[in-house]
Coordinates of C-alpha atoms in Angstrom, one line a residue:
M392 CA 111.9 149.4 60.6
N393 CA 113.0 148.6 57.1
S394 CA 109.7 147.9 55.6
E395 CA 108.0 150.9 53.8
A396 CA 104.7 150.1 56.0
G397 CA 107.0 150.5 59.0
I398 CA 108.4 153.5 58.0
L399 CA 105.1 155.0 57.2
I400 CA 103.4 153.8 60.5
E401 CA 106.4 155.6 62.3
T402 CA 106.0 158.6 60.6
V403 CA 102.1 158.8 61.3
N404 CA 102.9 158.3 65.0
F405 CA 105.4 160.9 65.2
A406 CA 103.0 163.4 63.5
A407 CA 100.0 162.2 65.6
D408 CA 102.2 162.7 68.5
K409 CA 103.4 166.2 67.3
H410 CA 100.0 167.4 66.6
R411 CA 98.2 165.6 69.4
K412 CA 96.8 168.7 71.1
Q413 CA 95.9 170.6 68.0
R414 CA 92.5 170.9 66.3
R415 CA 91.2 172.4 62.9
K416 CA 89.2 175.6 62.8
D417 CA 86.2 173.9 61.5
P418 CA 82.9 174.0 63.6
E419 CA 83.5 170.2 64.7
E420 CA 87.1 171.0 65.7
T421 CA 88.2 167.9 63.8
P422 CA 91.7 166.6 64.9
Y423 CA 94.5 168.2 63.4
I424 CA 96.2 164.9 62.5
N425 CA 93.3 164.2 60.1
H426 CA 94.9 167.2 57.8
P427 CA 98.4 165.6 57.2
I428 CA 96.9 162.0 56.9
G429 CA 94.5 163.3 54.3
V430 CA 97.2 165.2 52.5
A431 CA 99.1 161.8 52.2
R432 CA 96.0 160.0 51.3
I433 CA 95.3 162.4 48.4
L434 CA 98.8 161.7 46.8
S435 CA 98.7 158.0 47.4
H436 CA 95.1 157.2 46.3
E437 CA 94.3 160.0 44.0
G438 CA 97.6 161.5 42.9
G439 CA 99.2 158.1 42.3
V440 CA 102.2 159.0 44.4
T441 CA 104.4 155.9 45.7
D442 CA 107.5 157.7 46.8
V443 CA 107.6 156.7 50.4
E444 CA 109.5 160.1 51.3
V445 CA 107.0 162.3 49.5
L446 CA 104.2 160.5 51.8
Q447 CA 106.3 160.8 54.7
A448 CA 106.8 164.5 54.0
A449 CA 103.1 164.9 53.6
L450 CA 102.5 163.4 56.9
L451 CA 105.0 165.8 58.4
H452 CA 104.4 168.8 56.2
D453 CA 103.0 170.8 59.3
T454 CA 105.2 169.8 62.1
V455 CA 108.1 172.4 61.9
E456 CA 105.5 175.2 61.0
D457 CA 103.1 174.4 63.6
T458 CA 104.7 172.3 66.6
D459 CA 107.9 172.3 68.4
T460 CA 109.5 170.1 65.9
T461 CA 113.0 171.4 64.3
P462 CA 114.3 170.6 60.9
T463 CA 117.4 168.9 62.8
E464 CA 114.8 166.7 64.5
L465 CA 113.3 165.7 61.3
E466 CA 116.7 164.9 59.5
A467 CA 117.8 162.9 62.5
K468 CA 114.5 160.5 62.4
F469 CA 113.5 160.7 58.9
G470 CA 116.4 161.5 56.9
P471 CA 117.9 164.6 55.0
V472 CA 115.4 164.2 51.8
V473 CA 112.1 164.2 54.1
A474 CA 113.5 167.1 56.1
R475 CA 114.2 169.0 53.2
I476 CA 110.8 168.4 51.3
V477 CA 109.5 169.5 54.6
Q478 CA 111.5 172.8 55.0
E479 CA 110.5 173.3 51.2
V480 CA 106.9 173.8 52.2
T481 CA 107.3 175.3 55.7
D482 CA 106.4 178.9 55.8
D483 CA 108.4 181.5 57.6
K484 CA 106.2 182.2 60.6
S485 CA 108.5 185.3 61.7
L486 CA 107.0 187.2 58.6
P487 CA 103.7 188.9 58.7
K488 CA 100.9 186.9 57.3
R489 CA 100.4 188.8 54.0
E490 CA 104.0 188.5 53.6
R491 CA 104.0 184.5 54.1
K492 CA 101.3 184.3 51.4
R493 CA 103.1 186.3 48.8
V494 CA 106.6 184.3 49.3
Q495 CA 104.6 181.1 49.1
V496 CA 103.4 182.0 45.5
E497 CA 106.8 182.9 44.4
H498 CA 108.6 180.1 46.0
A499 CA 106.2 177.4 44.7
A500 CA 107.8 177.5 41.1
Q501 CA 111.3 176.9 42.7
C502 CA 110.3 174.0 44.7
S503 CA 111.6 170.7 44.1
R504 CA 108.7 168.2 42.4
Q505 CA 108.4 166.4 45.7
A506 CA 107.8 169.3 47.3
K507 CA 105.4 170.4 44.8
L508 CA 103.3 167.5 45.2
V509 CA 103.2 168.0 48.8
K510 CA 101.7 171.5 47.9
L511 CA 99.5 170.3 45.5
A512 CA 97.8 167.8 47.9
D513 CA 97.7 170.3 50.8
K514 CA 95.8 172.8 48.5
L515 CA 93.5 170.2 47.4
Y516 CA 92.6 169.2 51.0
N517 CA 92.1 172.4 52.3
L518 CA 90.1 173.8 49.6
R519 CA 87.7 170.7 49.7
D520 CA 87.7 171.3 53.4
L521 CA 86.6 175.2 52.9
N522 CA 83.7 173.5 50.5
R523 CA 82.8 171.2 53.2
C524 CA 82.4 173.7 55.9
T525 CA 83.5 177.4 56.7
P526 CA 86.2 177.7 59.4
V527 CA 84.8 179.3 62.6
G528 CA 85.1 183.2 62.0
W529 CA 85.8 183.0 58.6
S530 CA 83.4 185.1 56.3
S531 CA 82.4 184.2 52.5
E532 CA 85.1 187.0 51.3
R533 CA 87.9 185.2 53.6
V534 CA 86.9 181.9 51.8
H535 CA 86.9 183.5 48.3
E536 CA 90.2 185.2 49.2
Y537 CA 91.7 181.8 49.9
F538 CA 90.5 180.3 46.9
V539 CA 92.2 183.3 44.9
W540 CA 95.5 182.8 46.8
A541 CA 95.5 179.1 46.4
S542 CA 95.1 179.7 42.7
E543 CA 97.9 181.7 42.4
V544 CA 100.2 179.2 44.5
V545 CA 98.7 176.3 42.3
R546 CA 99.4 178.2 39.1
N547 CA 103.2 178.0 39.8
L548 CA 102.9 174.1 40.7
K549 CA 101.5 173.3 37.1
G550 CA 103.1 170.4 35.0
T551 CA 103.8 168.6 38.8
N552 CA 100.7 165.9 38.5
S553 CA 97.9 166.5 36.0
V554 CA 95.5 164.5 38.0
L555 CA 95.8 166.5 41.0
E556 CA 95.8 169.6 38.9
E557 CA 92.7 168.7 37.1
K558 CA 91.0 168.5 40.5
L559 CA 92.0 171.4 41.5
A560 CA 91.1 173.2 38.4
E561 CA 87.6 171.7 38.9
L562 CA 87.4 173.4 42.2
F563 CA 88.6 176.7 41.2
Q564 CA 86.3 176.6 38.2
E565 CA 83.3 176.1 40.7
R566 CA 84.4 179.6 42.2
G567 CA 84.7 181.3 38.8
L568 CA 88.5 181.0 39.1
T569 CA 91.0 179.7 36.2
L570 CA 94.5 178.6 36.3

């Protein structure tokens, strides 16, 4: 597994296995793996990111938070850099939701550039998904609150990738929000 393509395929396979039973909250119950693949695609195709470790972290960014994957497991399989990036973007699920959101806003500015890239692409994917369809059980007010919160996170990621930031700014502007 020395080639970058082989490394990425191994990472996709690992993420797909870990997320195999999960679904998104959209009305179609989209397979969850579409999300991390979409985040990696945004980084690569729109953000111009070629750093394989960042792309791997994008593919794995929800594994520790949402599956039985441990940071130690990620480090053993994908190395310390990928594991560190994933840890930087992983919420502490032991905290109440409101506190997790507050911490994510505060923590964003202290993240490494690699983690900031993953966060930008993750927010862009999620906001586009919210524009495409409202998750089951979400009110328009909850969608708006998510956009407001996401804008606070993205504000603390400024200066990381101008292309992704501009795409996010356009989505916020459509909602009457500014960065």
